[in-house]
Coordinates of C-alpha atoms in Angstrom, one line a residue:
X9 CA 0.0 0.0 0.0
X10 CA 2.7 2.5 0.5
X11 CA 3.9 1.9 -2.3
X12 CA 1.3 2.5 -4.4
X13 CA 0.8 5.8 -2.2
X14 CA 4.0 6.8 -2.8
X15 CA 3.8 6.3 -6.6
X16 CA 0.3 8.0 -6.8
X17 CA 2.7 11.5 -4.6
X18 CA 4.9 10.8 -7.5
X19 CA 2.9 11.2 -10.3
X20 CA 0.7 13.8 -8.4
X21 CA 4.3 15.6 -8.6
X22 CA 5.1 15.0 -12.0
X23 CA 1.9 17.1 -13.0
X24 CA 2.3 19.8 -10.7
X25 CA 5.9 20.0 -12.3
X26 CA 4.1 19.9 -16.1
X27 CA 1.7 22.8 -14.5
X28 CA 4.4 25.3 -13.5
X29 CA 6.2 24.2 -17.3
X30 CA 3.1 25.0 -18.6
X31 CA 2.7 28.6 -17.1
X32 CA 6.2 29.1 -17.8
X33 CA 5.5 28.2 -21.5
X34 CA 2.2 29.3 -22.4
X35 CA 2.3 28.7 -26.1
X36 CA 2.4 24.7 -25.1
X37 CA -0.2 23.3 -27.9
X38 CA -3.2 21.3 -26.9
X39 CA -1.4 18.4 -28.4
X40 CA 2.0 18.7 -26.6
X41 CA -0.2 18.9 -23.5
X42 CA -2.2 16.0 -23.7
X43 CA 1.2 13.9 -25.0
X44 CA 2.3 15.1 -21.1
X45 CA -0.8 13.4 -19.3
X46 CA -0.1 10.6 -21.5
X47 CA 3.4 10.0 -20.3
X48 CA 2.0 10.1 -17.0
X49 CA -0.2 7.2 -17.1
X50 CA -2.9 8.9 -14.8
X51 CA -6.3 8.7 -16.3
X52 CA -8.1 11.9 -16.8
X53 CA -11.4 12.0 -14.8
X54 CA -13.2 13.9 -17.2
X55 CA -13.4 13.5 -20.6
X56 CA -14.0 12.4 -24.6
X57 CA -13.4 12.3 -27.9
X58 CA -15.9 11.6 -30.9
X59 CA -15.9 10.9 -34.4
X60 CA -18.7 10.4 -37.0
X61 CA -19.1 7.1 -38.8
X62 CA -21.8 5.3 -40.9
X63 CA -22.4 1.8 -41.0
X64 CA -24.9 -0.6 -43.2
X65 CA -27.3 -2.5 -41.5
X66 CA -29.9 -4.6 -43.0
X67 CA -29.1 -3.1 -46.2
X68 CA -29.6 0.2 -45.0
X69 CA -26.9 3.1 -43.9
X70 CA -27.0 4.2 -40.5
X71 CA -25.3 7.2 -39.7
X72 CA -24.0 7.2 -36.4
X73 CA -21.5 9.7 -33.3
X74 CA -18.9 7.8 -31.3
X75 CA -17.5 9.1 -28.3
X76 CA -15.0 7.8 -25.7
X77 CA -14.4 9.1 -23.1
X78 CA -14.2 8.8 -19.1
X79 CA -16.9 9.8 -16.4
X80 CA -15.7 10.1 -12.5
X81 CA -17.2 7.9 -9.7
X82 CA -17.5 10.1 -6.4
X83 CA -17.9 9.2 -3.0
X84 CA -20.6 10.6 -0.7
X85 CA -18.6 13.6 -0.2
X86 CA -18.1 14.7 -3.4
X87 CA -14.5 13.4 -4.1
X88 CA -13.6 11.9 -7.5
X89 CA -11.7 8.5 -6.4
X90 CA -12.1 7.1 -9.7
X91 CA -13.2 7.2 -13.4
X92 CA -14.8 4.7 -15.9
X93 CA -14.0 4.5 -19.9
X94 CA -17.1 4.0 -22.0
X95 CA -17.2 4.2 -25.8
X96 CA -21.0 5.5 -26.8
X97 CA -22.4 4.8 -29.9
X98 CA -25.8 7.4 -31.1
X99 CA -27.6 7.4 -34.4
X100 CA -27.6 10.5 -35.4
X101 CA -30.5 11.0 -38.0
X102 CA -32.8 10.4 -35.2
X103 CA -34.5 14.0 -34.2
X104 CA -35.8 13.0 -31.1
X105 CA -33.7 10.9 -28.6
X106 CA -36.8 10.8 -26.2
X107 CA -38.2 7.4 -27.8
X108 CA -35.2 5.7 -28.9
X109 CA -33.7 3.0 -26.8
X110 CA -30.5 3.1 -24.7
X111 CA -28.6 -0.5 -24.3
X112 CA -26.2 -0.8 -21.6
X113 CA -23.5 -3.7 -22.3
X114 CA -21.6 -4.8 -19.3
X115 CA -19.1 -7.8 -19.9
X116 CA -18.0 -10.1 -16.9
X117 CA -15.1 -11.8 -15.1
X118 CA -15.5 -9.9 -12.8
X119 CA -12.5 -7.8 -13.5
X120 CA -13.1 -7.9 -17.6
X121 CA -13.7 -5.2 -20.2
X122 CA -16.7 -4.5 -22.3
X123 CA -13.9 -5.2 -25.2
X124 CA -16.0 -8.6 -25.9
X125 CA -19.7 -7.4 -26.6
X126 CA -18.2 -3.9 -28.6
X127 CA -16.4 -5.0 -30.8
X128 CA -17.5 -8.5 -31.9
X129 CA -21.2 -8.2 -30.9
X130 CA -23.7 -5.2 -31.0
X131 CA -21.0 -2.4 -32.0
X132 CA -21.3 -1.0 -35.5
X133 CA -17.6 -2.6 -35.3
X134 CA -16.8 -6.2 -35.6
X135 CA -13.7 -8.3 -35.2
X136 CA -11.8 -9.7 -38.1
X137 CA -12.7 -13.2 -37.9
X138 CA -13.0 -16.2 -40.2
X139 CA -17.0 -17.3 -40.3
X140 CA -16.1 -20.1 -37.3
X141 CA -14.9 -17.2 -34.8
X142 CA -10.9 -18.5 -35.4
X143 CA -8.9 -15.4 -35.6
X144 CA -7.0 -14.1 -38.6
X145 CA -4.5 -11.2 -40.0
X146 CA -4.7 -8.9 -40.3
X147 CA -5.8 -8.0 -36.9
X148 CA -8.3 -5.1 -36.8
X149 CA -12.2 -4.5 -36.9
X150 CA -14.2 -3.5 -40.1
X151 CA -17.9 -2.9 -40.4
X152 CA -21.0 -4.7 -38.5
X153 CA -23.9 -5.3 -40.8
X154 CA -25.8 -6.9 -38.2
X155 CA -25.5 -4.4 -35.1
X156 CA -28.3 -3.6 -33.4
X157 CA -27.2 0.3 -34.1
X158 CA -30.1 0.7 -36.2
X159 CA -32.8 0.6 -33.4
X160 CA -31.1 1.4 -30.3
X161 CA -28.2 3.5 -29.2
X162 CA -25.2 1.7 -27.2
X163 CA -23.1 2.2 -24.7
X164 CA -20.1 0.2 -23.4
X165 CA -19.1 0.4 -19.8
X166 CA -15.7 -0.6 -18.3
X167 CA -15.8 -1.0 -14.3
X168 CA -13.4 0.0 -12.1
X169 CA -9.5 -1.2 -13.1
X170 CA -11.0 -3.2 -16.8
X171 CA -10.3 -1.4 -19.8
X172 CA -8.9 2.4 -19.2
X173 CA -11.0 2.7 -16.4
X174 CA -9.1 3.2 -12.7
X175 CA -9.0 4.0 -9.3
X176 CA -7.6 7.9 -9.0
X177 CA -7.7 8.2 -5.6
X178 CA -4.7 6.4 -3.6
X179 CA -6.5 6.2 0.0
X180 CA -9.6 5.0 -2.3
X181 CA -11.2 1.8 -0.1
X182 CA -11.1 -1.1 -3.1
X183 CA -14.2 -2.9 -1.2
X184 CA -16.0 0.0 -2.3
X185 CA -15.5 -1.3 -6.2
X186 CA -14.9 -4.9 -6.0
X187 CA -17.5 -7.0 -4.6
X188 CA -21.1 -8.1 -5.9
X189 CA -23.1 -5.7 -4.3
X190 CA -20.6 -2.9 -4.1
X191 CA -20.0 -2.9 -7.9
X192 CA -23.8 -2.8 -8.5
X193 CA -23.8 0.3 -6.0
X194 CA -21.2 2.8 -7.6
X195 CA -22.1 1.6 -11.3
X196 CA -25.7 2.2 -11.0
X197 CA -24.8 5.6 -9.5
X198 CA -22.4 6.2 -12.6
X199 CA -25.3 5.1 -14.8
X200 CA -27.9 7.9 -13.2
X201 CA -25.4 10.4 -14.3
X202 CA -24.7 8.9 -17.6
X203 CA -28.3 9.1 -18.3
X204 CA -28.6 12.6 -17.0
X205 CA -25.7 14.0 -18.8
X206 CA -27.2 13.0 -22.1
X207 CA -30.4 13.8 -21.8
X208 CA -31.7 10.0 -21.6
X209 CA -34.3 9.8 -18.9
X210 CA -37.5 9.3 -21.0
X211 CA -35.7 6.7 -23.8
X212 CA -36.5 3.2 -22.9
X213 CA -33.3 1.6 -21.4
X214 CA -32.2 -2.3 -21.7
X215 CA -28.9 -3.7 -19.8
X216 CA -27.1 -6.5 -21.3
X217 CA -24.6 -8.1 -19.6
X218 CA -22.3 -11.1 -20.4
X219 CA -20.7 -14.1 -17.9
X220 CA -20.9 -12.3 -14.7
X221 CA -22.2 -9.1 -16.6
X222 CA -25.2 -10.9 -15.8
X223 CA -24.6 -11.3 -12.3
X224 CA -23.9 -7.4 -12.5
X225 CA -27.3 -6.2 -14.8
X226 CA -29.8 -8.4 -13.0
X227 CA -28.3 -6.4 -9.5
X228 CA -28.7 -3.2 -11.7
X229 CA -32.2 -3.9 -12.4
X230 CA -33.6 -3.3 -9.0
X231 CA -30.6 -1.0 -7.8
X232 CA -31.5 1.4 -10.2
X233 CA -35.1 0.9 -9.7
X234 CA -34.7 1.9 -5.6
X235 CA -32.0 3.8 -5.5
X236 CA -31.9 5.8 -8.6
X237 CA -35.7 5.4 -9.5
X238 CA -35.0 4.6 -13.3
X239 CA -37.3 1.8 -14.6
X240 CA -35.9 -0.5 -17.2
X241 CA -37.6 -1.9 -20.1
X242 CA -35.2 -5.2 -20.9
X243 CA -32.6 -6.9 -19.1
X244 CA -30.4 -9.6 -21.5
X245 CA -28.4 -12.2 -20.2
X246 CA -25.4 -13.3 -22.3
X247 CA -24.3 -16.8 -21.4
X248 CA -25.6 -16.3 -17.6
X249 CA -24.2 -17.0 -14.1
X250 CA -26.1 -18.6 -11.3
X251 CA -27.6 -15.7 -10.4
X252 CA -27.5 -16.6 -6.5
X253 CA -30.0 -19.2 -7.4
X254 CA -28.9 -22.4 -5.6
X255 CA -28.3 -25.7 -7.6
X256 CA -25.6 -27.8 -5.5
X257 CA -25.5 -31.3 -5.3
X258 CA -27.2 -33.4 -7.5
X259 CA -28.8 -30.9 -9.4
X260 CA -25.6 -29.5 -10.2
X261 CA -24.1 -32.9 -11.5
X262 CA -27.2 -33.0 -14.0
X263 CA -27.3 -30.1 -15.6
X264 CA -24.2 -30.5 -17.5
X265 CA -25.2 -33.3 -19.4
X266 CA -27.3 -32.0 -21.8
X267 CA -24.0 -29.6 -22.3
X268 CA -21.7 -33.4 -22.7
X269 CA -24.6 -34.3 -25.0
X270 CA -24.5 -31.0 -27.7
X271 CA -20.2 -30.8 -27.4
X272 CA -19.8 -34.5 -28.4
X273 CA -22.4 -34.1 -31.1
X274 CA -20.0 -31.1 -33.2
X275 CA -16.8 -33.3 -32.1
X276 CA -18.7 -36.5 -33.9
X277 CA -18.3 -38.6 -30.8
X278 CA -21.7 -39.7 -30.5
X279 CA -22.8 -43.2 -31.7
X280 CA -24.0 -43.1 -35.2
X281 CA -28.1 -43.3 -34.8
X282 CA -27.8 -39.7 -32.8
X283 CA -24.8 -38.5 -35.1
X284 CA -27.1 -39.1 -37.7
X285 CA -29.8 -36.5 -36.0
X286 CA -29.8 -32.6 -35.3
X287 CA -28.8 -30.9 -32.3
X288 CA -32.1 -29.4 -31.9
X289 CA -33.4 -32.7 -32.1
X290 CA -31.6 -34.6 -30.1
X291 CA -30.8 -31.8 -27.2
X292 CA -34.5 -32.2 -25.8
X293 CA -34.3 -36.4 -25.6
X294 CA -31.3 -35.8 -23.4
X295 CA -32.7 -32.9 -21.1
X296 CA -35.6 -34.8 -20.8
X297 CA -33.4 -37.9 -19.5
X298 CA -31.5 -35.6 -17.3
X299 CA -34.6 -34.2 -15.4
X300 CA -37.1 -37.3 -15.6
X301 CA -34.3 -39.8 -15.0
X302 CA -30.7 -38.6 -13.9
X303 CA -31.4 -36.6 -10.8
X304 CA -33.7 -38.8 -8.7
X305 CA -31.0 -41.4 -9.5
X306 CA -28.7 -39.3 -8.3
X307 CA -30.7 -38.6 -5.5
X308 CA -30.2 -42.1 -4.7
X309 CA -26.6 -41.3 -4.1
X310 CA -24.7 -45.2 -3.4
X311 CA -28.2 -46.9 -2.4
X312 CA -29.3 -46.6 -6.1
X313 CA -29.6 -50.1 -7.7
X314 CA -27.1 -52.1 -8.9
X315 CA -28.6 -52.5 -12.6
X316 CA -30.4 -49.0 -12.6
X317 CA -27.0 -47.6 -11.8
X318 CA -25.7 -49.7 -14.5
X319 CA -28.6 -48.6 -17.1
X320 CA -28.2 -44.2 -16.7
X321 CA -24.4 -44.8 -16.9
X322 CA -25.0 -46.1 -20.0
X323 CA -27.2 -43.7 -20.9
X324 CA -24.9 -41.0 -19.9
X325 CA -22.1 -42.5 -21.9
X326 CA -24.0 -42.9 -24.8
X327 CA -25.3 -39.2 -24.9
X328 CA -21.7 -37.8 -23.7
X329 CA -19.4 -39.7 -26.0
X330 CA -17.5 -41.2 -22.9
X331 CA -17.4 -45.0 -22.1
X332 CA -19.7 -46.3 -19.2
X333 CA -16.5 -47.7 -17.4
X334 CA -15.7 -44.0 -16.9
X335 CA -18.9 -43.2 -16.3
X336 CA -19.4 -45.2 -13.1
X337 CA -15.9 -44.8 -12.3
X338 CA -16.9 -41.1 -11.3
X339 CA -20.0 -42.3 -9.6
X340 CA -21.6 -41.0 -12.6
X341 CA -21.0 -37.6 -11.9
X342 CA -18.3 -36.8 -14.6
X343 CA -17.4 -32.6 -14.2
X344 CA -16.6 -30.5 -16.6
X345 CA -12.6 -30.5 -16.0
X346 CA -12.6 -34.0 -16.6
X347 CA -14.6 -34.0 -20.1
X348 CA -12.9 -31.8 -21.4
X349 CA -9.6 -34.0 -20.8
X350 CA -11.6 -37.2 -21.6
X351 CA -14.1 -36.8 -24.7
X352 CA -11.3 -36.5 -27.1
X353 CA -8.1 -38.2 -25.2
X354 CA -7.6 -40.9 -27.6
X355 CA -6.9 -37.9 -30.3
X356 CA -4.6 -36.3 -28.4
X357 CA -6.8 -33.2 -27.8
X358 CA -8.8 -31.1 -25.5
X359 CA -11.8 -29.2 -26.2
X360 CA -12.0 -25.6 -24.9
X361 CA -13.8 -24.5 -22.1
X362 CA -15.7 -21.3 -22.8
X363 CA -16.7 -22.7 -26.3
X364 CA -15.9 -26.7 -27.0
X365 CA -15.6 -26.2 -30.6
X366 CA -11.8 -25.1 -30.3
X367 CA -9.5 -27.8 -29.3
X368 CA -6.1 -27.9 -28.0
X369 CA -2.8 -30.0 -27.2
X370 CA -1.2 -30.9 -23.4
X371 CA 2.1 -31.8 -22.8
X372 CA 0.4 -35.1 -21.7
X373 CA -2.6 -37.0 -22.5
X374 CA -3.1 -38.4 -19.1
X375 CA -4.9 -36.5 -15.9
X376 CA -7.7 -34.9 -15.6
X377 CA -7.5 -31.2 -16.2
X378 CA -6.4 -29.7 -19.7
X379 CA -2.9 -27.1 -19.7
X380 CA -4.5 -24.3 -21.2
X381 CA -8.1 -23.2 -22.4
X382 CA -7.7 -23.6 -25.9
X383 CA -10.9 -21.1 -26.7
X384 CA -9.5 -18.0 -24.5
X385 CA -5.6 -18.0 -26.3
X386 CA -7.6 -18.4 -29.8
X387 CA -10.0 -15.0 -28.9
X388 CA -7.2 -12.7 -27.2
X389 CA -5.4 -13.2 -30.5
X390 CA -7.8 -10.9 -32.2
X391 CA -9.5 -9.1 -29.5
X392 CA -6.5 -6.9 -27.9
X393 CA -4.7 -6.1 -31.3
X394 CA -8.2 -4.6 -32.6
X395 CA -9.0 -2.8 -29.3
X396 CA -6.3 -1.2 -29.0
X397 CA -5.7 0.2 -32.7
X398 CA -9.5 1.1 -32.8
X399 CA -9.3 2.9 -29.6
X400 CA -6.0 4.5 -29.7
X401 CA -6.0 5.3 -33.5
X402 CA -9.7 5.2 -35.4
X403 CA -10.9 7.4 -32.4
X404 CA -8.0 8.8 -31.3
X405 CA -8.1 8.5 -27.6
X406 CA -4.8 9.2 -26.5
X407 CA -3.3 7.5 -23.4
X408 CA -0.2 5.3 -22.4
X409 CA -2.7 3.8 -19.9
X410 CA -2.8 0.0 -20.6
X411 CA -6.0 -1.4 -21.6
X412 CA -6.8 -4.4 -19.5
X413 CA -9.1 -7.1 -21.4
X414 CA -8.9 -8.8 -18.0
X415 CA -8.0 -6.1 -14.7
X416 CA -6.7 -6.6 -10.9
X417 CA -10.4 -6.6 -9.1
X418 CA -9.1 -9.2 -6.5
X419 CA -10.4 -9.7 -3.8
X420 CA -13.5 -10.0 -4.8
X421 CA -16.2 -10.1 -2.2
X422 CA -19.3 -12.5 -3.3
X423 CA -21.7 -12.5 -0.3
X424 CA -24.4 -11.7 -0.3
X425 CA -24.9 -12.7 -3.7
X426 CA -29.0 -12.5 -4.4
X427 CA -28.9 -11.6 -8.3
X428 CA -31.7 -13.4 -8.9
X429 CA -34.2 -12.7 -6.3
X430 CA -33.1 -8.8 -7.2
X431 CA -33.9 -9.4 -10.5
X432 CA -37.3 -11.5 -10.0
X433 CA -38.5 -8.5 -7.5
X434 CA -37.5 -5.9 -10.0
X435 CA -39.7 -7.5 -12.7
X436 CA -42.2 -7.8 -9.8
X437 CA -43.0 -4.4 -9.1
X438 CA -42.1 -3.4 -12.9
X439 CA -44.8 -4.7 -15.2
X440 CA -42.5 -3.3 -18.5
X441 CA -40.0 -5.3 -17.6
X442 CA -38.8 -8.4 -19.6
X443 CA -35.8 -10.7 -19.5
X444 CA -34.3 -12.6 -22.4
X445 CA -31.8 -14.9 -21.9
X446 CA -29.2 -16.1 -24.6
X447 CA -26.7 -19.0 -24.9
X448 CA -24.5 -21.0 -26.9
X449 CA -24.9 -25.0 -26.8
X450 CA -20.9 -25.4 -26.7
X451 CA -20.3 -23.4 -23.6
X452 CA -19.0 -25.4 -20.9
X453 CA -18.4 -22.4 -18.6
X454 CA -22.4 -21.2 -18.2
X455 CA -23.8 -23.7 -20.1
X456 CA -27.1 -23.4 -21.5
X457 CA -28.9 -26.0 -19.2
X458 CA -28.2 -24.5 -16.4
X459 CA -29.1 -20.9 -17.9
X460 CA -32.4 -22.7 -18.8
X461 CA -32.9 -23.9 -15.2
X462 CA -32.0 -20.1 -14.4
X463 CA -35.2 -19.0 -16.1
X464 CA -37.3 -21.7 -14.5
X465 CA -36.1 -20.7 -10.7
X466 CA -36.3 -16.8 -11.7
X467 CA -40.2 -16.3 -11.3
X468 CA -41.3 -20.1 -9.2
X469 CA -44.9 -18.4 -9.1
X470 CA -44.8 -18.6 -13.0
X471 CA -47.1 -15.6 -13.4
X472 CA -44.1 -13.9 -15.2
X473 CA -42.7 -16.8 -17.4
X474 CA -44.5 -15.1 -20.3
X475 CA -42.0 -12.0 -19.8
X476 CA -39.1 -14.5 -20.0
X477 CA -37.3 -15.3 -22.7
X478 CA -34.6 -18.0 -24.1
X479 CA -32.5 -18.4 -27.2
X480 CA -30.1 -20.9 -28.0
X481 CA -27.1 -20.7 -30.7
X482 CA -24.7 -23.2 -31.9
X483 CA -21.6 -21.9 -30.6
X484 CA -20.0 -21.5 -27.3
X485 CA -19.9 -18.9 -24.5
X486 CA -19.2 -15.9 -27.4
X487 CA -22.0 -17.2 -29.7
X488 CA -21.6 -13.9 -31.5
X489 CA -18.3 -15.1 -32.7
X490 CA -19.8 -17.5 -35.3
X491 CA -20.8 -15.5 -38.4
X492 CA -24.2 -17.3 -38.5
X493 CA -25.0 -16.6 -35.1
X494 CA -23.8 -13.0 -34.9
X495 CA -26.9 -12.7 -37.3
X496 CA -28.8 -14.8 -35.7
X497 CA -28.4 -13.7 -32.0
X498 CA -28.5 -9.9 -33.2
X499 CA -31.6 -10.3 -34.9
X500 CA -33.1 -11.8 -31.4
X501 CA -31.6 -8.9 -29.6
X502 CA -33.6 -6.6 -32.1
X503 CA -37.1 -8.5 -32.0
X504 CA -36.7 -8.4 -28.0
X505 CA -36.0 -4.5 -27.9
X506 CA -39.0 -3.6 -30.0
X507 CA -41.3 -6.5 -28.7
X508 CA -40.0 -4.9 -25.0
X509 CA -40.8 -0.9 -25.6
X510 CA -44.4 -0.4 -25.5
X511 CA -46.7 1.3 -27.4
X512 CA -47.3 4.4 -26.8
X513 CA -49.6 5.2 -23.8
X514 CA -49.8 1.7 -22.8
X515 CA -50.1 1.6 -18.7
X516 CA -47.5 0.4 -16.9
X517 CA -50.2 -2.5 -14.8
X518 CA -50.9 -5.6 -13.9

């Protein structure tokens, strides 16, 4: 800690120094000056850049403003003690901002960048990719004919310590920033003064979140609701969390076979009468097992039958592509470390964790835990050369500030963690409100079960299931990264913003 006090004196010091230069030299140009903060590596609290663009979408051309720029978090006091990077995207042929839709995109870790979602998802901008989501060179971005630019206006937001953002006061408690509740706190409070700043109060407003993004809009949704009395119109979950909604045990173990089921299916694994079928066919036979059959055997526990033990290995094996001797040598409880060793051993690969389309190679084929997830090196090959170009360069925001895809949030307090009941009361006592939820088959990290058995625990009254919402795609964790589905998945996002924004004069009642 002293250390980092005594750097933070340091570079306080450094711009007092620049200050008296500056008086001392007062034809310093604007650019000279900013090339000073720069050098210093201290994020300015306050500020933005913007540049026009246009973009086709749908076949039509959307005209559009960027901006990017910071906005301070301050403490009950007053004090600025720190300042988040965003990157807002308007349309700008649109006369009256009142009606048109706001999306808020959060990504996840926690401790990760909105990097993900702008730039390979909703953005105007899109990675360089091959049609799979493999990257290839040249690095860089080019135009996004699917973005969801043409019906709402978007804006990314990096927490605390991801992306440019930081902490700019030294003596700055981190518990305040890191932590489940704490981050849904400040960030809704930086959000009522986003929203004020531009003018956005009447425009219907949607969060989407990704990974624990989710975690962090369904918290939003009723934090901004009683603290900062804005009502939301849609909340999108990207590949969800938990959610706070408990599922250990048993329930746990089940809900990742339908995941074993869909990942052995694209690796060809499966026996060759449900090769033969399609996923969509076959994925409801197998979650129809798993919650009619697998967890009251589980259930069971060791005092399960002999034969009927013998009889859902099998059936596990034959819809996960593993043998029943492993099967019942883990008590038929096989997690997610180990398939991903297992499925594809006798190859000499591993399939990747966040999306089990990409494989990769360990030093060994034995074990029980893969070296390296294969997806994650694949993605940051494309995703921090573009950001940082795009950024730095196409919108010219100039800093010597790193840009972290993935930032020092640690520790990271999770109690307390009640996402889902926050998100279920929100809906509650918001009758506009509606939640879609979106996932990829292949993702082994949130996989899209479990994000299904999210949706049936959300609302257990069921008299809002008919505000609730769920998509599937046939890619991983980043189903955006697959050409098909980035068309796909952004034409869902579209259909649930308009379906979600009522017409006009409709009463907000039950």
């Amino acid at each position: 800690m002293k250390s980092k006090l005594a750097l933070f004196a340091l570079l306080a010091a450094s711009a007092v120094t620049h200050a008296q230069d500056a008086d001392k030299a007062p034809a310093l140009s604007k650019e000279r000056a900013a090339e000073l903060q720069a050098s210093e590596r201290v994020l300015k609290a306050d500020s933005h850049v913007s540049k026009t663009g246009q973009v086709t979408i749908k076949g039509k051309v959307v005209p559009y403003k960027v901006t990017a720029g910071t906005q301070p978090v301050w403490d009950k006091d007053g004090k600025v003690t720190a300042s988040l990077f965003y990157t807002y995207y308007q349309r700008t042929d649109v006369s009256d901002k009142s009606k048109r839709p706001l999306v808020l995109s959060f990504n996840g870790g926690p401790g990760s960048a909105s990097v993900w979602m702008h730039i390979a998802y909703t953005g105007p901008k899109v990675l360089n990719l091959d049609a799979e989501g493999y990257p290839v060179q040249p690095y860089g971005v080019k135009d996004n004919p699917h973005s969801i630019l043409d019906v709402a206006d978007i804006i990314y937001i990096d927490p605390v310590n991801t992306g440019f953002s930081r902490i700019l006061d030294g003596k700055a408690d981190r518990a305040r920033f890191f932590g489940v509740n704490a981050d849904i706190q400040y960030l809704a409070e930086w959000v009522s003064t986003f929203v004020s700043r531009e003018g956005r109060w009447t425009s219907p407003k949607y969060l989407i979140g990704e990974s624990y993004g989710t975690t962090r809009v369904a918290g939003l949704a009723l934090e901004l609701q009683n603290a900062q009395w804005m009502y939301l119109n849609g909340v999108v979950l990207v590949s969800p969390t938990e959610l706070g909604l408990k599922r250990d045990g048993v329930v746990d173990d089940a809900l990742k076979v339908p995941y074993y089921a869909a990942t052995a299916w694209y690796q060809k694994a499966l026996p060759a009468d449900l090769q033969a079928r399609d996923l969509k066919d076959l994925l409801p036979e197998v979650e129809a097992f798993t919650t009619d059959e697998l967890l009251p055997a589980l259930a069971k526990g060791g005092f399960l039958e002999a034969q009927k033990r013998a009889q859902i290995a099998a059936r596990i094996a034959r819809y996960s592509g593993l043998s029943p001797e492993y099967v019942l040598q883990n008590n038929l409880s096989v997690q997610p470390q180990q398939f991903w060793k297992e499925l594809l051993r006798k190859q000499g690969k591993t399939v990747g964790r966040l999306d089990s389309r990409y494989l990769g190679i360990d030093k060994i084929e034995s074990g029980d835990k893969v070296d390296y997830n294969a997806e994650l090196t694949s993605w940051l090959h494309s995703f921090t050369p573009a950001i940082n170009q795009y950024l730095r360069n196409d919108l010219g925001y100039k800093t010597d500030i790193k840009y972290n895809l993935f930032g020092d949030v640690h520790p990271w307090d999770f109690k307390n963690e009640n996402t889902g009941e926050n998100l279920r009361l929100a809906m509650a006592a918001n009758p506009y409100l509606k939640v879609m939820i979106q996932s990829g088959y292949y993702d082994g990290a949130c996989t899209y079960f479990d994000a299904k058995y999210t949706m049936w625990q959300l609302d257990p009254s069921g008299k809002m299931k008919d505000r609730l919402r769920f998509e599937g795609y046939r890619s991983g964790h980043m189903m955006y990264l697959r050409s098909e589905d980035l068309a796909t998945s952004n034409e869902d996002l579209r259909d649930f913003i308009r379906s979600a924004t009522p017409a006009p004069n409709a009463p907000a009642k039950y």
